[in-house]
PDB file of C-alpha atoms in Angstrom:
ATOM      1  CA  UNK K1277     138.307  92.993   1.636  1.00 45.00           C
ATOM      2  CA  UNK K1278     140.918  94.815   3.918  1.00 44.00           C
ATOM      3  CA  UNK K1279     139.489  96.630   7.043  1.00 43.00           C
ATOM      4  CA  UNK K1280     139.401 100.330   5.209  1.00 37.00           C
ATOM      5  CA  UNK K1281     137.249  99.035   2.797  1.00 43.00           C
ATOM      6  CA  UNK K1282     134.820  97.524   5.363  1.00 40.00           C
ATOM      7  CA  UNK K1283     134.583 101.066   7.119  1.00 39.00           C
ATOM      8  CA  UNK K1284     134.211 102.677   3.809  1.00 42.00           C
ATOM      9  CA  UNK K1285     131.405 100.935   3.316  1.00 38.00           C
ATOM     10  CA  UNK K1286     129.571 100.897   6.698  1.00 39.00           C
ATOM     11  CA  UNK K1287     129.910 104.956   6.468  1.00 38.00           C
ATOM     12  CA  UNK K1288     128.147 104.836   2.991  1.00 38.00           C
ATOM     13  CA  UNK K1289     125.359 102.818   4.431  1.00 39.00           C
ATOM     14  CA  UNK K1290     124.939 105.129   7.575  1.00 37.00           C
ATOM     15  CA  UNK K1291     124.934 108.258   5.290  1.00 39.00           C
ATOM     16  CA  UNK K1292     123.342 107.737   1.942  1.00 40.00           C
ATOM     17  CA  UNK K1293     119.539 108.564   1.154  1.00 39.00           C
ATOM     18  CA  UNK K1294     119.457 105.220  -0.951  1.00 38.00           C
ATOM     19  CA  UNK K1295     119.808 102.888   1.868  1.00 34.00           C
ATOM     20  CA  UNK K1296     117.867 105.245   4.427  1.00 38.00           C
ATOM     21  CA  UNK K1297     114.985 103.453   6.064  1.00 39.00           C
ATOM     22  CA  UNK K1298     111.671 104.391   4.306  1.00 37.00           C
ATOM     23  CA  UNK K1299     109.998 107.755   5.974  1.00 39.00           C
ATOM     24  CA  UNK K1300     106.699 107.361   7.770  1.00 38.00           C
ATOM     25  CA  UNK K1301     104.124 108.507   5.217  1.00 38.00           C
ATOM     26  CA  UNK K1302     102.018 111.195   6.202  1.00 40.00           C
ATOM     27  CA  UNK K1303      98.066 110.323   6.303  1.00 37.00           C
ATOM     28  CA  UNK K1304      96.373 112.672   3.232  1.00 39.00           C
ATOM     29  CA  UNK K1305      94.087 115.394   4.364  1.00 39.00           C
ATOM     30  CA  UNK K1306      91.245 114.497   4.700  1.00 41.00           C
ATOM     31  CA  UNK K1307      92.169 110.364   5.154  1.00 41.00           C
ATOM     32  CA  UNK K1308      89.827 109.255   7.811  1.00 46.00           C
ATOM     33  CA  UNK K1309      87.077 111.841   7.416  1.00 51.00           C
ATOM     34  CA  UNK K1310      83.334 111.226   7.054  1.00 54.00           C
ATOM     35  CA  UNK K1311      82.326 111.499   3.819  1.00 58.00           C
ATOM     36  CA  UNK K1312      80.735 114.641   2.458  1.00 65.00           C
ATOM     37  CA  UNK K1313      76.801 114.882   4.413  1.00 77.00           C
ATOM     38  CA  UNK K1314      73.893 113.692   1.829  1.00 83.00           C
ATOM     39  CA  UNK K1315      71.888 115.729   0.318  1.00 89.00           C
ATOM     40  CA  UNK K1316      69.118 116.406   2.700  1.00 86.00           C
ATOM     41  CA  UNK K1317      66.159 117.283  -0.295  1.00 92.00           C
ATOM     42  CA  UNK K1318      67.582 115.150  -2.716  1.00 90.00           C
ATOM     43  CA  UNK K1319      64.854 112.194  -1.511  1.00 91.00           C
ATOM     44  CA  UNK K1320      62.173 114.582  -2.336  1.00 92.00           C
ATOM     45  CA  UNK K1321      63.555 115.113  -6.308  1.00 95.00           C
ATOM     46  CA  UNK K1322      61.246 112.181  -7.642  1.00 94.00           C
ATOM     47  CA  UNK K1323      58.539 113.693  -6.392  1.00 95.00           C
ATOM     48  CA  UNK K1324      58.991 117.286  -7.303  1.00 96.00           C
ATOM     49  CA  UNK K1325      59.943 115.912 -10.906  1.00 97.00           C
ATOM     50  CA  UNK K1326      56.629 113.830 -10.954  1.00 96.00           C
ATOM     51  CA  UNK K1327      54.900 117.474 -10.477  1.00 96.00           C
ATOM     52  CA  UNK K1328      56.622 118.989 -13.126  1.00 97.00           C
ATOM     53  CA  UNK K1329      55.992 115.639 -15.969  1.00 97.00           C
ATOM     54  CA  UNK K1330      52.303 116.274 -14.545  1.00 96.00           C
ATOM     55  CA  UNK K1331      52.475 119.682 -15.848  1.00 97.00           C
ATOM     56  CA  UNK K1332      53.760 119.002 -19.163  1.00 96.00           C
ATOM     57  CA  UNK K1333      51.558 116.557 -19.874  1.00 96.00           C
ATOM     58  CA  UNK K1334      48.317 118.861 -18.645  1.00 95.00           C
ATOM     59  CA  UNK K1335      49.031 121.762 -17.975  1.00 95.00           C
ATOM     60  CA  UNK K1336      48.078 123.593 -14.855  1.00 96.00           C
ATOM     61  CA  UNK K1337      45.259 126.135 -14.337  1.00 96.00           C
ATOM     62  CA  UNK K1338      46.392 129.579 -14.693  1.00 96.00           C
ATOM     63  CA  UNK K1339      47.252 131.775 -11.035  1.00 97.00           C
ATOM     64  CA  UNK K1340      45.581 128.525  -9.118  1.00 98.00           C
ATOM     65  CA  UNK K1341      44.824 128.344  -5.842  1.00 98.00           C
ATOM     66  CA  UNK K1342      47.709 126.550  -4.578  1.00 98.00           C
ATOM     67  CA  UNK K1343      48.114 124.300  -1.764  1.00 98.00           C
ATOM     68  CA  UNK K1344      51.942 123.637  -0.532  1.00 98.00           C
ATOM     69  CA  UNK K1345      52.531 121.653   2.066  1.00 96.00           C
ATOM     70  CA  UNK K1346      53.079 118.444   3.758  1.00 95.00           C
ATOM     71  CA  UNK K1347      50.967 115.015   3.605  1.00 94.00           C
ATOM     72  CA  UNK K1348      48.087 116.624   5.018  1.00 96.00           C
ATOM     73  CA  UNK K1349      47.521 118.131   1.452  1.00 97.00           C
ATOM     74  CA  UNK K1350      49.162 115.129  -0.409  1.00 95.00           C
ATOM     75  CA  UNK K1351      46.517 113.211   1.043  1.00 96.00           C
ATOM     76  CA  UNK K1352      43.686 115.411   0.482  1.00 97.00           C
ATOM     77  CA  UNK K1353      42.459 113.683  -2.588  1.00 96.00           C
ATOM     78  CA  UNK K1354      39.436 114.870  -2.508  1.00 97.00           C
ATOM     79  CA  UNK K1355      40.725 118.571  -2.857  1.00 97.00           C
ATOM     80  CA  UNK K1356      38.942 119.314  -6.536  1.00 96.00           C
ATOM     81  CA  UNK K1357      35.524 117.801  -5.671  1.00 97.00           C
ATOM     82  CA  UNK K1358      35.990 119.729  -2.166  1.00 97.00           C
ATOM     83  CA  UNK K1359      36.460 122.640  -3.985  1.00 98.00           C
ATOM     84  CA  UNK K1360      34.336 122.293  -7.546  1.00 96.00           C
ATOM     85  CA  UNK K1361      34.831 125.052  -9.722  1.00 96.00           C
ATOM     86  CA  UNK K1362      37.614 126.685  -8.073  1.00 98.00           C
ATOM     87  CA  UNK K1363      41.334 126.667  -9.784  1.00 98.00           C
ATOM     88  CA  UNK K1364      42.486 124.309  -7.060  1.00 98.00           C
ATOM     89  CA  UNK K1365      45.721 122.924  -7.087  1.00 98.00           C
ATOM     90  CA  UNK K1366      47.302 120.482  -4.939  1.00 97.00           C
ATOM     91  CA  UNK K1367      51.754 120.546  -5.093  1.00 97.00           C
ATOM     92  CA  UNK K1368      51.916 119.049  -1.141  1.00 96.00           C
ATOM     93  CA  UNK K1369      54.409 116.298  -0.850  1.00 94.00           C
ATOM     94  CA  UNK K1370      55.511 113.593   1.641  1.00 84.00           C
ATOM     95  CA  UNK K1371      56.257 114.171   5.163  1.00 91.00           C
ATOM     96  CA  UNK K1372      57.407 117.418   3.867  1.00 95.00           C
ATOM     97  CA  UNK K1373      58.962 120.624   6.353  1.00 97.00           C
ATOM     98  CA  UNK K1374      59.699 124.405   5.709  1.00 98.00           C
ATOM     99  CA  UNK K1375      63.002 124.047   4.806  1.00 97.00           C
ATOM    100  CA  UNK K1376      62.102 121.779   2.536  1.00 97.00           C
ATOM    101  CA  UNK K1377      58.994 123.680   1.300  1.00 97.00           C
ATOM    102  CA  UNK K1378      61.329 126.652   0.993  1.00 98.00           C
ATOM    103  CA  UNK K1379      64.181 125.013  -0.939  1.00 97.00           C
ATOM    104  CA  UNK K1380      61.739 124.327  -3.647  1.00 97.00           C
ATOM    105  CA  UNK K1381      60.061 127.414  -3.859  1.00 98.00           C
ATOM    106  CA  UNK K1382      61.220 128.219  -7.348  1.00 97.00           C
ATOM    107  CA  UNK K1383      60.166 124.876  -8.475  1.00 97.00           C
ATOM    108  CA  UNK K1384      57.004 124.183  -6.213  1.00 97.00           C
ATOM    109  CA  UNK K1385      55.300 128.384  -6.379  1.00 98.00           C
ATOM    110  CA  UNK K1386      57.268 130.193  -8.875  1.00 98.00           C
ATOM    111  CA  UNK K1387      56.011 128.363 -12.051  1.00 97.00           C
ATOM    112  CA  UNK K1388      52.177 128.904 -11.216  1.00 98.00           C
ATOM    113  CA  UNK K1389      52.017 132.849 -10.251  1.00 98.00           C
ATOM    114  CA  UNK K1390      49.067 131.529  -8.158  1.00 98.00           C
ATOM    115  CA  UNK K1391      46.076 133.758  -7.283  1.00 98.00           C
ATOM    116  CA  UNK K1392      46.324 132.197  -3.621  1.00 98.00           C
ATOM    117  CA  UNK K1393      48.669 130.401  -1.894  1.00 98.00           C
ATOM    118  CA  UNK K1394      47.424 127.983   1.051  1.00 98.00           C
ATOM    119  CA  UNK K1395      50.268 126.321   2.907  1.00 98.00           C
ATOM    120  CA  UNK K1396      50.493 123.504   5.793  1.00 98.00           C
ATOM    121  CA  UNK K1397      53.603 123.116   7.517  1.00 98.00           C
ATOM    122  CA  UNK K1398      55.623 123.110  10.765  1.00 97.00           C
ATOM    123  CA  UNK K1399      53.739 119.669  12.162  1.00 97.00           C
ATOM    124  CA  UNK K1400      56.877 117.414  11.135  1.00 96.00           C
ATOM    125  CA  UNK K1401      59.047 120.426  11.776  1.00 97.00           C
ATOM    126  CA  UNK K1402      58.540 120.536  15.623  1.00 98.00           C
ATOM    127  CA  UNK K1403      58.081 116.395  15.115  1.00 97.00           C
ATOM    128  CA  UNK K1404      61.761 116.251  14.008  1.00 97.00           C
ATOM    129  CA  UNK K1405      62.774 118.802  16.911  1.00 97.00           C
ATOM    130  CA  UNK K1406      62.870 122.298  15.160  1.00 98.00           C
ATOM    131  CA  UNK K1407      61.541 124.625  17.848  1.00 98.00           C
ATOM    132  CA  UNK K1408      58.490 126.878  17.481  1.00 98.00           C
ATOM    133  CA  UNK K1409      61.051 130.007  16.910  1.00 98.00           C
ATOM    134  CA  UNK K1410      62.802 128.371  13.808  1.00 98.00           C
ATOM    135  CA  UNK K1411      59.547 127.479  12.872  1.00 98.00           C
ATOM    136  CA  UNK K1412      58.578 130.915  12.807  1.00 98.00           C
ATOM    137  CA  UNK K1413      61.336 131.644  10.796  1.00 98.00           C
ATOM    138  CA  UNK K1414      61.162 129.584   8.752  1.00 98.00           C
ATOM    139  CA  UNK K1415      57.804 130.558   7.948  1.00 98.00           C
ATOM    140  CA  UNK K1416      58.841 134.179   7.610  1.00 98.00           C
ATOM    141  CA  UNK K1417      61.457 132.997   4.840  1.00 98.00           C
ATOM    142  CA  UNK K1418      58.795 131.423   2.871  1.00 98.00           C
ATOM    143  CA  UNK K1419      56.152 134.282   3.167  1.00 98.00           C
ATOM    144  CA  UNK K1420      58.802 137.180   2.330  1.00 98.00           C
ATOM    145  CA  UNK K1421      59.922 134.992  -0.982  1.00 98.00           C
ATOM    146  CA  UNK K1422      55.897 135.002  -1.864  1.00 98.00           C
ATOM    147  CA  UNK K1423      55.394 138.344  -1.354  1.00 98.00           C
ATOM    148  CA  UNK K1424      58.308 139.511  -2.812  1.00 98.00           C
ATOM    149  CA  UNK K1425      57.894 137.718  -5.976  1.00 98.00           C
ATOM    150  CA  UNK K1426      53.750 137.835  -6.314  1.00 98.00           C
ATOM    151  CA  UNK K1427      53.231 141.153  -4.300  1.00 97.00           C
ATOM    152  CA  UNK K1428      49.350 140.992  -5.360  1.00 97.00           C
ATOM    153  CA  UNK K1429      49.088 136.921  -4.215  1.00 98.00           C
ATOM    154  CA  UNK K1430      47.144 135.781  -1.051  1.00 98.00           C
ATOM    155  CA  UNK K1431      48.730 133.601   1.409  1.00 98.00           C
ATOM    156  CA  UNK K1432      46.482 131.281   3.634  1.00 98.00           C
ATOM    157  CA  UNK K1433      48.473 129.602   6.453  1.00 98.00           C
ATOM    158  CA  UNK K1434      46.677 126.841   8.037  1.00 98.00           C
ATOM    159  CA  UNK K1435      47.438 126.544  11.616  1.00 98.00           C
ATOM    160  CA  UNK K1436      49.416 123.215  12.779  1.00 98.00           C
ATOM    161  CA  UNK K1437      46.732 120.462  13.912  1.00 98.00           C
ATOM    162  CA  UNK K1438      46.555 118.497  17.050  1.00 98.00           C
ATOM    163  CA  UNK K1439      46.923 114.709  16.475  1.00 98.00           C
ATOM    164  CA  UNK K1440      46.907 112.110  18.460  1.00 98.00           C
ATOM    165  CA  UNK K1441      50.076 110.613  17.492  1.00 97.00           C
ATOM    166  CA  UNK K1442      51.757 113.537  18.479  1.00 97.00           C
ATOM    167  CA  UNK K1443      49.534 114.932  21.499  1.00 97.00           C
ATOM    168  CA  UNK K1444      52.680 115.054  23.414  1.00 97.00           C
ATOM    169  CA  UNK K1445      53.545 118.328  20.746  1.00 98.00           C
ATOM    170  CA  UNK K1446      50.444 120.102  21.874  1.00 98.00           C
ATOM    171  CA  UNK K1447      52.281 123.039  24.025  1.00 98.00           C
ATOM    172  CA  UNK K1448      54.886 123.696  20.981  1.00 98.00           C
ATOM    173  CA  UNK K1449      52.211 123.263  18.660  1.00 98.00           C
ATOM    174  CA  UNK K1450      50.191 125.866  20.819  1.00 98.00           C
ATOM    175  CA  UNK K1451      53.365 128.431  20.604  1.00 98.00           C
ATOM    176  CA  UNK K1452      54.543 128.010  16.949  1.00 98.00           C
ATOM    177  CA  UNK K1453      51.027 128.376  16.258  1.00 98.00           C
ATOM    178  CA  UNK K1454      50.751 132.009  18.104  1.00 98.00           C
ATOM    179  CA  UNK K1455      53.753 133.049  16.523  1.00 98.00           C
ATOM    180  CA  UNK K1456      52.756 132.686  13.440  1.00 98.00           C
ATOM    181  CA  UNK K1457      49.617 134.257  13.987  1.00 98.00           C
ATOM    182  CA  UNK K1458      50.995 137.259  15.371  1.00 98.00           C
ATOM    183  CA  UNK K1459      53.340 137.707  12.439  1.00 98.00           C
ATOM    184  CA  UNK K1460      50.048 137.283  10.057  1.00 98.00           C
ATOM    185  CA  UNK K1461      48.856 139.973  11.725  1.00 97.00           C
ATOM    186  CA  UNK K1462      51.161 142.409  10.756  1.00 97.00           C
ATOM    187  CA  UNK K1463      51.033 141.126   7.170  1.00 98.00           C
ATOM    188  CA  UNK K1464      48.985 142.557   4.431  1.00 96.00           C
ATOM    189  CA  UNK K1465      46.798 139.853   2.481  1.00 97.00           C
ATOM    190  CA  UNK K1466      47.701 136.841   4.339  1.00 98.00           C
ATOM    191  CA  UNK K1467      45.013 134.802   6.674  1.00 98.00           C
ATOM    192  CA  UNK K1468      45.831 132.727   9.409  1.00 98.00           C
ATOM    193  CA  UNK K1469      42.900 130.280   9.635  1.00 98.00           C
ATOM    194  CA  UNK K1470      42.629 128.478  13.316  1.00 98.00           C
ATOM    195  CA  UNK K1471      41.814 125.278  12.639  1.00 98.00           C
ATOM    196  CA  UNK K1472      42.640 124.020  16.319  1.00 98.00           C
ATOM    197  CA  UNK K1473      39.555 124.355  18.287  1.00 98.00           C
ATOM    198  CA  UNK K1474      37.626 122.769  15.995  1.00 98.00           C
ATOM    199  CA  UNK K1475      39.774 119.427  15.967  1.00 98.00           C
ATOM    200  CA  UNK K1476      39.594 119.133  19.543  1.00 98.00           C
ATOM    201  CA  UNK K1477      36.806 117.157  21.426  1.00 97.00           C
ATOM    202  CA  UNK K1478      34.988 118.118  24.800  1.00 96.00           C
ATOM    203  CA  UNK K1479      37.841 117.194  26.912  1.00 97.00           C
ATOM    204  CA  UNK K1480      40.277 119.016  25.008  1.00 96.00           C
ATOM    205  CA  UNK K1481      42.312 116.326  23.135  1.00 97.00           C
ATOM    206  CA  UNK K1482      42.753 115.508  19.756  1.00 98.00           C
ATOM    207  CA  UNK K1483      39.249 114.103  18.476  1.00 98.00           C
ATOM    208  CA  UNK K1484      39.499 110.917  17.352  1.00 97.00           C
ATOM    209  CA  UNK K1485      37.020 111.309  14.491  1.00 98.00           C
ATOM    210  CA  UNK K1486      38.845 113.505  12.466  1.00 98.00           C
ATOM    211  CA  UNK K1487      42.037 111.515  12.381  1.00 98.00           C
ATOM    212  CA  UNK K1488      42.949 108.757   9.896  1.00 97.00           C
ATOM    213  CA  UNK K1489      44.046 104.988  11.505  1.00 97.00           C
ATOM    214  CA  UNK K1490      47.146 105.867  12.198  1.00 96.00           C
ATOM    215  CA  UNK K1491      45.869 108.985  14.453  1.00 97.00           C
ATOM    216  CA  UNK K1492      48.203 111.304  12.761  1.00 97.00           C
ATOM    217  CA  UNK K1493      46.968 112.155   8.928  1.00 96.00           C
ATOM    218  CA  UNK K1494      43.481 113.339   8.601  1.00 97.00           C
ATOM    219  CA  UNK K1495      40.347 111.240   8.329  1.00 97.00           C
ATOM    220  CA  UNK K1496      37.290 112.079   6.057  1.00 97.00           C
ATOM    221  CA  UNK K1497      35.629 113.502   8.270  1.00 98.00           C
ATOM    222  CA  UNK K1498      38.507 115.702   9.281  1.00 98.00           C
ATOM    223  CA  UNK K1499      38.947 116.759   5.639  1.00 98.00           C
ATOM    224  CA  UNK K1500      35.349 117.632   5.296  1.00 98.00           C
ATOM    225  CA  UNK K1501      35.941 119.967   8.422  1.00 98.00           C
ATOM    226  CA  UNK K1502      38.276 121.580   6.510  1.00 98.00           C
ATOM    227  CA  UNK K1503      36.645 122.129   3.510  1.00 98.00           C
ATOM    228  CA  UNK K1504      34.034 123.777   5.583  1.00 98.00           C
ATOM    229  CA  UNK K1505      36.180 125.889   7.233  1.00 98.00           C
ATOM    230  CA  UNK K1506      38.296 127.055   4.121  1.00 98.00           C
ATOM    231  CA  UNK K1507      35.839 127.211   1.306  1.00 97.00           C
ATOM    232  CA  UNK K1508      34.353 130.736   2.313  1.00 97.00           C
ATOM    233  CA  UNK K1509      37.742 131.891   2.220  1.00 97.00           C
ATOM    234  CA  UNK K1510      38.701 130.633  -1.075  1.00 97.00           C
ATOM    235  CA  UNK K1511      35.351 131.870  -2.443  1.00 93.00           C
ATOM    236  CA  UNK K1512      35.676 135.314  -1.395  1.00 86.00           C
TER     237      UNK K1512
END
C-alpha cells in the first residue's frame, strides 16, 4: 500500500460516523429517581372491605347511630350491650386519623345515611405530628362533607382523651380540643362532648383506671365512663 493510500485511509477513519467512538448515553428521565410514594390508605383497604362483606352478609340497621373513628371505637366491643336497643353501629378502624377517616367517607358514612354520627379522632393525628390547626381542619373537612350530604344528621365529636402513653400531648391535646369546640359552637346539630375532666385523676394526670395495659387504649372501666357520659345523648 503506497503512502496516498495510507492517508486516504487515516482521513476516512478521522471523519466517518462508522468508526466514531460511541457517544456518552444520556441517563433516561427519571433514571435514579425514588420510586412513585405508596399509597398512604391503601393498608387500611382490608379492613374497610371486611366492613363492607359484613354488610352484605347482614345488613346494617337503617340511619344507625354511627361511630367513626380510631381504635378507641374498634375496641369498644362492648358498644351494642352499652347501648341495648339503640341502632348502634361501630365502622372505627385501626390506629386510624382524619385524613384517613375523611378519604373513606364515601365508603365508611355515605352507605348508612345515619341518624347520628359520633366520631373519635385527632389522638394519633397530633401522635404522628399533625398540629392542633390541621387537626382542626381536618375536622372541618369531615363535618362540612356530613352536613352537606345528610343536612338533617347529628354529629357527636368526642373530645381527644388524655392517656398516659402520650401525657407528653396533653397541651396540644388541650388546644386541638378548644378548637374544635369552638367551631361546634357555631355549628347547628353537632355536640362536642368533653370527655377530659372526667379521665383525669385528683392530681390532674391521666387516671390510670380508665386506661387499658398499655396506658393508651381504654380500659373497662374507661368504656363504662363513656357509656355513661354518651348514652343520654344518644337517647335524646
Amino acid at each position: 500500500m503506497n503512502a496516498f493510500r495510507l492517508l486516504g485511509f487515516a482521513c476516512l477513519l478521522f471523519v466517518s460516523p462508522a468508526f466514531s467512538a460511541p457517544a456518552t448515553v444520556a441517563p433516561s428521565v427519571g433514571s435514579g429517581a425514588s420510586s412513585p410514594k405508596a399509597d398512604p390508605f391503601a393498608k387500611w383497604e382490608k379492613e374497610i372491605a371486611a366492613f363492607e362483606a359484613s354488610d352484605r352478609k347482614s345488613p346494617p340497621p337503617k340511619n344507625p347511630i354511627l361511630f367513626v373513628g380510631s381504635s378507641t371505637f374498634r375496641k369498644w366491643i362492648t358498644l351494642s350491650e352499652d347501648f341495648s336497643g339503640l341502632p348502634v353501629l361501630n365502622r372505627g378502624f385501626g390506629g386510624s386519623n382524619f385524613p384517613d377517616l375523611i378519604h373513606f367517607f364515601d365508603r365508611l358514612v355515605l352507605p348508612y345515611a345515619p341518624k347520628t354520627v359520633v366520631v373519635y379522632e385527632g389522638d394519633n393525628d397530633l401522635a404522628q405530628g399533625h398540629p392542633p390547626a390541621q387537626v382542626l381542619a381536618d375536622w372541618q373537612i369531615f363535618a362540612n362533607k356530613v352536613r352537606s350530604s345528610f343536612p338533617d344528621t347529628r354529629v357527636i365529636f368526642i373530645s381527644i382523651k388524655p392517656s398516659l402513653k402520650r401525657e407528653a400531648l396533653l397541651p396540644v391535646q388541650n388546644q386541638a380540643n378548644a378548637a374544635i369546640r369552638a367551631d361546634i359552637g357555631n355549628r347547628e346539630n353537632m355536640i362536642f362532648l368533653d370527655i377530659v375532666p372526667a379521665m383525669l385523676d385528683p392530681s390532674g394526670r391521666p387516671a390510670e383506671k380508665l386506661l387499658s395495659s398499655d396506658k393508651l387504649h381504654m380500659s373497662p372501666a374507661g368504656y363504662v365512663l363513656w357509656r355513661e357520659k354518651l348514652g343520654p345523648l344518644l337517647r335524646k
